[in-house]
Short mmCIF file of C-alpha atoms and ligand atoms in Angstrom, two decimals:
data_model
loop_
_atom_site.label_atom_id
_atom_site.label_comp_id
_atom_site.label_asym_id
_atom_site.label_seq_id
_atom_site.Cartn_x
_atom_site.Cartn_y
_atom_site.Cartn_z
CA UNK F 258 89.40 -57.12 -151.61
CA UNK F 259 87.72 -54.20 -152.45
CA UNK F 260 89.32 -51.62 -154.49
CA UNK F 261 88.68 -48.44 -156.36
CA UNK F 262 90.35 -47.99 -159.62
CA UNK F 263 91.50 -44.27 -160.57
CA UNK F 264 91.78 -43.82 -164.55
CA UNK F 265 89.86 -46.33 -167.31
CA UNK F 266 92.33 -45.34 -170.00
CA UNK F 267 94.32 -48.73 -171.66
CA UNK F 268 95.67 -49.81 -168.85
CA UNK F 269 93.25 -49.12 -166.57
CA UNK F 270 90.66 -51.14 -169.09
CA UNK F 271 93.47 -54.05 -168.94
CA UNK F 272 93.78 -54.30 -165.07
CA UNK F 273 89.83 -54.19 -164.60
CA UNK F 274 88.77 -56.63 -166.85
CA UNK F 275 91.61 -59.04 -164.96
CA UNK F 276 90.31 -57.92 -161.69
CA UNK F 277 86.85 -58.27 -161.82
CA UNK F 278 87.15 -62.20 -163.55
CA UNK F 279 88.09 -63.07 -159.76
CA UNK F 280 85.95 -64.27 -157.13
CA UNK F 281 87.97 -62.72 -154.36
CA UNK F 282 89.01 -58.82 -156.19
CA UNK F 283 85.99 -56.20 -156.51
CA UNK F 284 86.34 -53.03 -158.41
CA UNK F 285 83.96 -51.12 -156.28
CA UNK F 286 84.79 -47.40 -157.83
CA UNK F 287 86.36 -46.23 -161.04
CA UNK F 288 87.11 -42.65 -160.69
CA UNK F 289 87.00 -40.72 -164.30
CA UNK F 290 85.72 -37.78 -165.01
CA UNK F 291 84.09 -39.25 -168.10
CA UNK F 292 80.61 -41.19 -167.66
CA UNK F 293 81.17 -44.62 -168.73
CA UNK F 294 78.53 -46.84 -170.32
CA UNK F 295 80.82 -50.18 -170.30
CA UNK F 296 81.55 -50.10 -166.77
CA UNK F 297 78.22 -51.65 -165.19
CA UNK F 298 79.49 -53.84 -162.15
CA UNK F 299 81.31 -50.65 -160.32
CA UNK F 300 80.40 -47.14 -159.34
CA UNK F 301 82.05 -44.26 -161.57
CA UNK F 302 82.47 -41.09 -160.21
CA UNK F 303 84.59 -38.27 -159.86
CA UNK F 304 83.63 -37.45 -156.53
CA UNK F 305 87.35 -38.51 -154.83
CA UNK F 306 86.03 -37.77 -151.37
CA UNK F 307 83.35 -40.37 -152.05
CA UNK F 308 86.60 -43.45 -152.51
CA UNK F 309 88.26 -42.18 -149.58
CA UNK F 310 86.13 -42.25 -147.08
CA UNK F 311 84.33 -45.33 -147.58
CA UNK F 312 86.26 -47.79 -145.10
CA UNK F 313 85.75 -50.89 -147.50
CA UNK F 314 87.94 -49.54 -150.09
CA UNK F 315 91.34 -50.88 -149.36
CA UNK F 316 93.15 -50.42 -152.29
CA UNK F 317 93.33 -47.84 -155.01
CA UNK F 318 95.03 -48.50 -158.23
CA UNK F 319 96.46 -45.02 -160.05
CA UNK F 320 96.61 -45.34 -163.72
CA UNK F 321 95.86 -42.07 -164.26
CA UNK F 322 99.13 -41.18 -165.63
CA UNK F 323 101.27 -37.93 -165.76
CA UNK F 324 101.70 -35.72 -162.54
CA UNK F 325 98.26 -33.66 -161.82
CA UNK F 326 96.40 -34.61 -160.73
CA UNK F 327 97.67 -38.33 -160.19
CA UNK F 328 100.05 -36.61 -157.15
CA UNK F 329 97.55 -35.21 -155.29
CA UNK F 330 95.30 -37.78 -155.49
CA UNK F 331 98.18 -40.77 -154.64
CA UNK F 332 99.11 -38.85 -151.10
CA UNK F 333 95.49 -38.05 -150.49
CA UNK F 334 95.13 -41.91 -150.60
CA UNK F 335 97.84 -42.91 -148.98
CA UNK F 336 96.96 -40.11 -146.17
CA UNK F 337 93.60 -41.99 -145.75
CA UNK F 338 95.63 -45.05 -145.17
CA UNK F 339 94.85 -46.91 -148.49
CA UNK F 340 97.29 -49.01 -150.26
CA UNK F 341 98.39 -47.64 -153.63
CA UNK F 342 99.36 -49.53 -156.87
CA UNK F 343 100.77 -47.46 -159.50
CA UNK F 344 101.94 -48.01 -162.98
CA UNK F 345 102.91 -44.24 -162.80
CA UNK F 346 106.78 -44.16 -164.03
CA UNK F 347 107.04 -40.16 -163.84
CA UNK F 348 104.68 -39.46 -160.69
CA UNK F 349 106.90 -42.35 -159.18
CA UNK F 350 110.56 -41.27 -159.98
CA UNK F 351 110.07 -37.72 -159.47
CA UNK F 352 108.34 -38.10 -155.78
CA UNK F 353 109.45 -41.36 -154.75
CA UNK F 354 111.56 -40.41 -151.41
CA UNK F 355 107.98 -38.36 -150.66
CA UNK F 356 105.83 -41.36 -151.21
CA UNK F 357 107.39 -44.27 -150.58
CA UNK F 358 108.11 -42.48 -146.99
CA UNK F 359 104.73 -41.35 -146.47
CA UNK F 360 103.31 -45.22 -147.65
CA UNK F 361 106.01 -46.23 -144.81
CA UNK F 362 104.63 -43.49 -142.45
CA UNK F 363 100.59 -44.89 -142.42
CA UNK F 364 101.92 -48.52 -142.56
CA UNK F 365 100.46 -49.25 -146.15
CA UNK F 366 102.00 -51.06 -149.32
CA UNK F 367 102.81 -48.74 -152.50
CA UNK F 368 103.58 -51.04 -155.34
CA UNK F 369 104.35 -50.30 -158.87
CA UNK F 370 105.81 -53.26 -160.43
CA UNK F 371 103.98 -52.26 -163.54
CA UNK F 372 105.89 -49.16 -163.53
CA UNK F 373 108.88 -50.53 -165.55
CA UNK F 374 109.07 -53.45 -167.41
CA UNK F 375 105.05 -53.11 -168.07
CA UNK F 376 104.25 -57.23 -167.89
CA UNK F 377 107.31 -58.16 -167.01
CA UNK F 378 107.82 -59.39 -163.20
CA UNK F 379 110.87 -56.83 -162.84
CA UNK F 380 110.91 -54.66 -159.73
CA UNK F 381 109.65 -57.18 -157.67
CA UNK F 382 112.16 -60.04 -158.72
CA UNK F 383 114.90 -57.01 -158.88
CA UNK F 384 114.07 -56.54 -154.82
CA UNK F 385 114.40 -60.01 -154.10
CA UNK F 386 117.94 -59.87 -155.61
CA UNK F 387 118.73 -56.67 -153.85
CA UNK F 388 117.78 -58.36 -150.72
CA UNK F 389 120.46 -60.95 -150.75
CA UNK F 390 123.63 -59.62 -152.93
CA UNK F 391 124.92 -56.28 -154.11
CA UNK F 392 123.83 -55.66 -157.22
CA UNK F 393 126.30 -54.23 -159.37
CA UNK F 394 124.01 -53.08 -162.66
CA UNK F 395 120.79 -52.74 -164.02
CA UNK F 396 120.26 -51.81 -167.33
CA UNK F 397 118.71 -53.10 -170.50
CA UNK F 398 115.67 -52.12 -173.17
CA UNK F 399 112.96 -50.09 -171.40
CA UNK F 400 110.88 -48.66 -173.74
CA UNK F 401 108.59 -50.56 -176.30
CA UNK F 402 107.74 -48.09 -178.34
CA UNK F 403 111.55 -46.89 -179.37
CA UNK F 404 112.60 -50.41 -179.57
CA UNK F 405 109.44 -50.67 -181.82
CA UNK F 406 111.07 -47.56 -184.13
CA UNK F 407 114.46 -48.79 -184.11
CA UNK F 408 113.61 -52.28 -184.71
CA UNK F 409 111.19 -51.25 -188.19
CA UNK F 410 113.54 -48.79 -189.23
CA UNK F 411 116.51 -51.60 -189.26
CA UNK F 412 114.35 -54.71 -190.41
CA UNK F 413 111.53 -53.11 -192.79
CA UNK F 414 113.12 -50.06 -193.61
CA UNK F 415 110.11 -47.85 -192.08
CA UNK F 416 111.11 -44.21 -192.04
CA UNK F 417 110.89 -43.28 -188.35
CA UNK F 418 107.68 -41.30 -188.52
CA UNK F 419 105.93 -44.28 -189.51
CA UNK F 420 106.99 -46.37 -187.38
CA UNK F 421 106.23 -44.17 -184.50
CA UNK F 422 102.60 -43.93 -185.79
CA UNK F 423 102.55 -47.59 -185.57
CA UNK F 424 103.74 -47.79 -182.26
CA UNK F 425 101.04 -45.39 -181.10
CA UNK F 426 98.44 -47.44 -183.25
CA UNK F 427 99.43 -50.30 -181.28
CA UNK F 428 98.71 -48.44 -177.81
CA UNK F 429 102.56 -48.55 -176.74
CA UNK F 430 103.32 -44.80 -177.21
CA UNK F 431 103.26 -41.89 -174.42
CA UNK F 432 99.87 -39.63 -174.51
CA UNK F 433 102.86 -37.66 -176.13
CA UNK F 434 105.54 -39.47 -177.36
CA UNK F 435 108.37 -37.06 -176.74
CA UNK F 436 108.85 -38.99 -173.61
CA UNK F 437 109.32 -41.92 -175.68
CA UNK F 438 111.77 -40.49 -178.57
CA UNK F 439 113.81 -38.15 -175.82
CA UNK F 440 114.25 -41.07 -173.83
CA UNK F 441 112.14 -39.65 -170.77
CA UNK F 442 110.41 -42.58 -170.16
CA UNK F 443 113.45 -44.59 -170.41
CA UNK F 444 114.94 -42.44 -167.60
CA UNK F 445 112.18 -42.61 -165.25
CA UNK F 446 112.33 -46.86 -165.20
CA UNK F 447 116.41 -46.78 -165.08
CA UNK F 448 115.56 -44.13 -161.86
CA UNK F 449 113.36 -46.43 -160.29
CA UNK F 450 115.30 -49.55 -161.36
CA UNK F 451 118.21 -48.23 -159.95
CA UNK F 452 116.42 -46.92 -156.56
CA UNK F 453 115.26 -50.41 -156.27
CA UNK F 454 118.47 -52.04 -156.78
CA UNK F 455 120.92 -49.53 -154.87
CA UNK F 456 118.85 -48.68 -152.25
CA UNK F 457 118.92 -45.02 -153.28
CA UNK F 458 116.81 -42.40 -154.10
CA UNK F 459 118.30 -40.83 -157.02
CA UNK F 460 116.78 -37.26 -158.60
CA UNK F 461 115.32 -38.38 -161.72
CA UNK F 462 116.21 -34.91 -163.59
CA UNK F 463 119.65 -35.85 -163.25
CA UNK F 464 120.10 -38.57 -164.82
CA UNK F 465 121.42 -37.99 -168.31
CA UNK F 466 119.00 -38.77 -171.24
CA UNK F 467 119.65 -38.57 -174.80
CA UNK F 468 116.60 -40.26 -177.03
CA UNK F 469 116.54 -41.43 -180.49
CA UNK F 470 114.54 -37.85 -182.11
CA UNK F 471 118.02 -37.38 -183.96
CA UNK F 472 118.32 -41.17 -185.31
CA UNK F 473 118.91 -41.12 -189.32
CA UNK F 474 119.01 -44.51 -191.06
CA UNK F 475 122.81 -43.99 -191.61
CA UNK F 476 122.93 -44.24 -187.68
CA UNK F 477 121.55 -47.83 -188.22
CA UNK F 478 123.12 -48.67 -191.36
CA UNK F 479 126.60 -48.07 -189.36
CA UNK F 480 126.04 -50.07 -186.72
CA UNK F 481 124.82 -53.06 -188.66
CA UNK F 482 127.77 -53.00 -190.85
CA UNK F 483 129.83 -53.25 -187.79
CA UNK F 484 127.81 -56.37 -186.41
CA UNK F 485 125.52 -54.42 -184.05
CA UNK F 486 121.70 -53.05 -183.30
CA UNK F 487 121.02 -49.63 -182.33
CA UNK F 488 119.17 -50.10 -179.44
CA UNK F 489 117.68 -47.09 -176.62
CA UNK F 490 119.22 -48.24 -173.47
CA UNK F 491 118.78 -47.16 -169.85
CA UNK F 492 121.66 -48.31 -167.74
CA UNK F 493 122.54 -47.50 -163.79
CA UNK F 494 125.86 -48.91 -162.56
CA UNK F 495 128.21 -48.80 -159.67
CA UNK F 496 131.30 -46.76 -160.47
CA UNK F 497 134.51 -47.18 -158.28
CA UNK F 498 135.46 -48.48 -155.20
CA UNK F 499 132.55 -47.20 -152.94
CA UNK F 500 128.83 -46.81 -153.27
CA UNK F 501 128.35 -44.20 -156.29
CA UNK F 502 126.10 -44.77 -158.32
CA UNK F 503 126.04 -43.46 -162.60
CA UNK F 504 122.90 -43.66 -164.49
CA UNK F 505 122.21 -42.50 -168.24
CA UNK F 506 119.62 -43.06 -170.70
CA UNK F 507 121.82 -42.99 -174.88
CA UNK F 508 121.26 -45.07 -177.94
CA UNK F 509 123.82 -47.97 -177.79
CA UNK F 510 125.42 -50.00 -179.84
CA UNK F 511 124.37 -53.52 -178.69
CA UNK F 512 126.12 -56.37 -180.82
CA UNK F 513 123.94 -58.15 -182.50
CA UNK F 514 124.21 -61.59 -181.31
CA UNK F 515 123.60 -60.78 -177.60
CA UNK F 516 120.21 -60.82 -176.01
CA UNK F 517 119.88 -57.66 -176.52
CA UNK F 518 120.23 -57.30 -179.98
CA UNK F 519 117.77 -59.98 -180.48
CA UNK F 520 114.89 -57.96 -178.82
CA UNK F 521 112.21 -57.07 -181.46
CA UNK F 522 108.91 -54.64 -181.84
CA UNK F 523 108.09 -53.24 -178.59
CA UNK F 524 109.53 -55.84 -176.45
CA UNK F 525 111.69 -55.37 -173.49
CA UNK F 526 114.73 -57.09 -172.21
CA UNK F 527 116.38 -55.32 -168.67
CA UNK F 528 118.82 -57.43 -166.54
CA UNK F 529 120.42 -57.40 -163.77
CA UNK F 530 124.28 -58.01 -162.64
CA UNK F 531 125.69 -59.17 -159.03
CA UNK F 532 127.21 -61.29 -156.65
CA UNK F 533 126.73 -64.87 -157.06
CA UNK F 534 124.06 -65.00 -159.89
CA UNK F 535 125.55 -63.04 -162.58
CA UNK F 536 123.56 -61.60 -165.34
CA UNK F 537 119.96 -62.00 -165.16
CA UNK F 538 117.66 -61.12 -168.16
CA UNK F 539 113.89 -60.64 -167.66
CA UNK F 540 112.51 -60.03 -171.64
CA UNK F 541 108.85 -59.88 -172.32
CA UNK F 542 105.72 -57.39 -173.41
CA UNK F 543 107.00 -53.95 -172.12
CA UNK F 544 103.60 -51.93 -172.98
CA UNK F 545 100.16 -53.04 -173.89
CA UNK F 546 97.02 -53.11 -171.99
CA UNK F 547 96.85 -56.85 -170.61
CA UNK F 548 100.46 -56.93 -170.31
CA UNK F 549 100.43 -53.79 -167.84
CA UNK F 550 97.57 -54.46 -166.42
CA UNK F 551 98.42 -58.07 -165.46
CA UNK F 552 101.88 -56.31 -163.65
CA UNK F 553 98.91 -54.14 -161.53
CA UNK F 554 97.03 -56.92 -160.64
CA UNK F 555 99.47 -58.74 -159.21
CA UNK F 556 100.52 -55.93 -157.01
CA UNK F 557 96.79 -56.34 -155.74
CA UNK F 558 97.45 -59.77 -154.91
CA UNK F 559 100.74 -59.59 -152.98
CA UNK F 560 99.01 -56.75 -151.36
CA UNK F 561 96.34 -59.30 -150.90
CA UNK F 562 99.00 -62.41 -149.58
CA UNK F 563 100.50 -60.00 -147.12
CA UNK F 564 103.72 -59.74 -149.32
CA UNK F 565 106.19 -57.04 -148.68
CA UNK F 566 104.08 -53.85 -149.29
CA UNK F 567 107.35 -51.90 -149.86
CA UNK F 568 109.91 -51.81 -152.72
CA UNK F 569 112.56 -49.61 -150.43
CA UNK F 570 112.96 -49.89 -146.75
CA UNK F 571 115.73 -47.89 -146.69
CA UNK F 572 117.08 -45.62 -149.29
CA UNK F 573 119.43 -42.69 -149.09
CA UNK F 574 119.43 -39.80 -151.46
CA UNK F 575 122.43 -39.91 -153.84
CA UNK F 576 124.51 -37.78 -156.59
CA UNK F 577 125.14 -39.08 -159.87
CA UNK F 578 128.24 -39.98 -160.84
CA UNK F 579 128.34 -39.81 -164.40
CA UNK F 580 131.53 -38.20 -164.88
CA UNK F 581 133.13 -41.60 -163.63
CA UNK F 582 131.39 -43.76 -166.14
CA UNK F 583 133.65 -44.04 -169.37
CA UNK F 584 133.29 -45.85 -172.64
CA UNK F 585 133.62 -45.14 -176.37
CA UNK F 586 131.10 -43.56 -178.42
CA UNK F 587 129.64 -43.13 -181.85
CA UNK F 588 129.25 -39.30 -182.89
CA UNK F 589 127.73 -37.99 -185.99
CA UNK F 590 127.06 -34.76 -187.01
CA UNK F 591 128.25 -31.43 -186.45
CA UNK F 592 131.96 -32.00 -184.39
CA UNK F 593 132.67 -28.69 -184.12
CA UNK F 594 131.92 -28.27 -180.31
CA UNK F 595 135.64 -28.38 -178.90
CA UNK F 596 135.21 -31.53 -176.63
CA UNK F 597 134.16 -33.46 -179.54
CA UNK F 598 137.12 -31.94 -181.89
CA UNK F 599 139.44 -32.65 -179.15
CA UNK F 600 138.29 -36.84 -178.73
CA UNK F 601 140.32 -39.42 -180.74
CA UNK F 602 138.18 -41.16 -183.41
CA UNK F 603 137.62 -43.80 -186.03
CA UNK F 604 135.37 -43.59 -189.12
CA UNK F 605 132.62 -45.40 -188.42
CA UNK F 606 129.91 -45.47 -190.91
CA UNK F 607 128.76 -41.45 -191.51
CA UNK F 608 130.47 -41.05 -188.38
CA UNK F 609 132.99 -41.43 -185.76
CA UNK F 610 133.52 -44.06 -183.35
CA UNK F 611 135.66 -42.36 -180.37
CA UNK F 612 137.94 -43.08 -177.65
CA UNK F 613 136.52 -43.81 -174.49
CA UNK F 614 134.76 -40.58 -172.69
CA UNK F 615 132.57 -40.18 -169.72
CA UNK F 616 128.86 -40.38 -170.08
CA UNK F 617 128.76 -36.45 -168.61
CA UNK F 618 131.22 -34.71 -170.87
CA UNK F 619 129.43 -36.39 -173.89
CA UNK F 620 126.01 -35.61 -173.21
CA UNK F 621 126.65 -32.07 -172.03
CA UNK F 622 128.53 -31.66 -175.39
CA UNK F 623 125.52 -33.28 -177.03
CA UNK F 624 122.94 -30.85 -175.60
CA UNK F 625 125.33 -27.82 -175.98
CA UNK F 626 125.39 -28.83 -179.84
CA UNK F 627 121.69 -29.38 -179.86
CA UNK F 628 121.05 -25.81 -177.99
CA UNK F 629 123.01 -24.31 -180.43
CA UNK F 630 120.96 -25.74 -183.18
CA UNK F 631 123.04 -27.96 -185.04
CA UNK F 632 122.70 -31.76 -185.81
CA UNK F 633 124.35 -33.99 -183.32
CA UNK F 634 123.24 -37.94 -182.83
CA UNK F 635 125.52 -39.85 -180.17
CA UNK F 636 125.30 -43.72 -178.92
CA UNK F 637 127.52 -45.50 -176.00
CA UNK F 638 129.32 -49.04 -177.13
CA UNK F 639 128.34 -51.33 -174.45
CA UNK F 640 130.64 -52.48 -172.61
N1 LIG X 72 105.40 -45.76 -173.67
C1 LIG X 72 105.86 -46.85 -172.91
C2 LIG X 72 106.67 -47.78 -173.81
C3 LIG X 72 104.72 -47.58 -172.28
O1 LIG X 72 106.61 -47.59 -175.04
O2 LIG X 72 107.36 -48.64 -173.33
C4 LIG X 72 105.09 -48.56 -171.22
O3 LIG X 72 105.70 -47.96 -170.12
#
């Protein structure tokens, strides 16, 4: 297959090298706008037109990352009836009615399996559940480089500056890592984790987010006292008796001998809950260039096989229904905001555990509490 590659950045490195070791996968393009000396067995340019016309090109892989021009250049490509692979988790969740109806549209596959989960065969063994049982969950550790924080900050006592530095060092962290820390990245894999799942198409801007910026090491010195991790979790559920649908991105309080208090560094663990098989945990490398890359070459392949080219065949837009999603909470900080005087609580540590509350009142009194300039750090108990 021939294929032109869009981005060389860590990733992109990481697919290519895997690509081009196999007889039957050609990189023929590699479209940066920087000249690069390494790449000798392809053609760089930045002429886009140049790709999408030439009729041997099959497949392009985005790993351009962020929106522009990685949106434009995605529909122009799937307008020219190429298949698309994508590791793009904010290009994906943002458009993803848009695309995956226009990849529908020109009969092409759009796969990004290396979207969330980086190396780990999620989304794709996530559909293949979806396609037999109704999923009731997804939810789980999403984001390698706050794990990474959390994890140094409990087990080597890093302050969390340094252990962010590290994480970027090590080529897990966001070009900027706000998306990390706010839990933006986070959001955009429980989105597209949950589209996958639910056959939905939820709006990624709704889904509520709070990150670990605010952690202090009290946070984690609380929870392990108390026999759990602090752990940034991304978690999209089916609430009540029909098809709704909450999804939220908060620290959590994971006890600490479940499998998800045992996931270290920037390692990943998300998992799946339904009819007839129960929990499912998938736990591996999260971030990293081979890891990634690996996930995007083996979208080229099933593209390859003939596999399903298609994540969604149907999918409905859908409200979020986090105001019928309840559990306790641990709040520290500055109280003063009436829904949080008003809650029941425990000491716990330098703060509060609290009754249960839904997942919308607490983080709109988070962010009111944040607007208003004052300290506020909140995490969910899982239930
Ligand atoms: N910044 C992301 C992470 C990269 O740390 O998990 C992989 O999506």
């Amino acid at each position: 297959m021939k294929i032109a590659l869009f981005g060389f950045g860590t990733v992109g490195k990481g697919a290519y090298d895997i690509l081009m070791a196999r007889e039957d996968m050609h990189v023929k393009y590699v479209l940066d706008k920087r000249e690069l000396p390494e790449v000798t067995e392809s053609i760089v340019t930045s002429n886009l037109d140049q790709i999408l016309s030439d009729p041997e090109v099959e497949t392009v892989i985005e790993l351009i990352g962020g929106l522009h021009p990685a949106y434009e250049f995605v529909k122009a490509a799937l307008e020219a009836g190429k298949n698309v692979v994508s590791a793009n988790k904010l290009l994906i969740s943002l458009h993803y009615e848009e695309l995956v109806g226009l990849a529908r549209e020109k009969g092409v596959s759009f796969r990004f399996t290396a979207a969330a989960g980086g190396g780990i065969p999620w989304l794709v063994n996530l559909q293949r559940a979806a396609r037999l049982t109704r999923l009731s969950s997804v939810s789980g550790i999403m984001n390698g480089t706050t794990n990474y924080i959390l994890d140094a900050m409990q087990t080597l006592e890093q302050d969390f500056d340094v252990a962010l530095a590290e994480a970027q060092r090590l080529g897990f962290a966001e070009a900027d890592p706000s998306s990390d820390i706010d839990g933006l990245d986070t959001r955009h894999k429980t989105t597209l984790s949950a589209n996958v799942a639910f056959g939905v198409a939820l709006d990624d801007e709704k889904v509520d987010a709070f990150g670990i910026r605010y952690v202090k090491k009290c946070d984690i010195d609380a929870a392990v006292a108390k026999g759990y991790c602090l752990k940034l979790i991304g978690r999209a559920c089916r609430v009540g008796e029909g098809d709704a649908v909450a999804a939220f991105v908060e620290p959590t309080m994971v006890p600490a001998e479940t499998p998800a208090g045992n996931i270290h560094g920037c390692d990943n663990i998300i998992t799946f809950e339904g009819e007839y098989i129960g929990k499912t945990h998938f736990v591996g490398a999260g971030a990293g260039r081979y890891p990634t890359g690996y996930a995007v070459a083996q979208d080229v392949l099933d593209i390859a096989e003939g596999k399903a080219g298609l994540y969604n065949e149907g999918m409905a837009a859908q409200s979020i229904a986090n105001e019928s999603e309840c559990h306790p909470y641990y709040v520290r900080g500055d109280l003063s905001d009436p829904f949080f005087a008003a809650l029941e609580k425990t000491p716990f540590g330098d703060g509060f555990k609290t009754e249960p509350a839904t997942v919308r009142a607490m983080h709109d009194a988070a962010a009111r509490t944040l607007a208003a300039g004052k300290d506020i750090f909140i995490a969910g108990f899982m239930m």
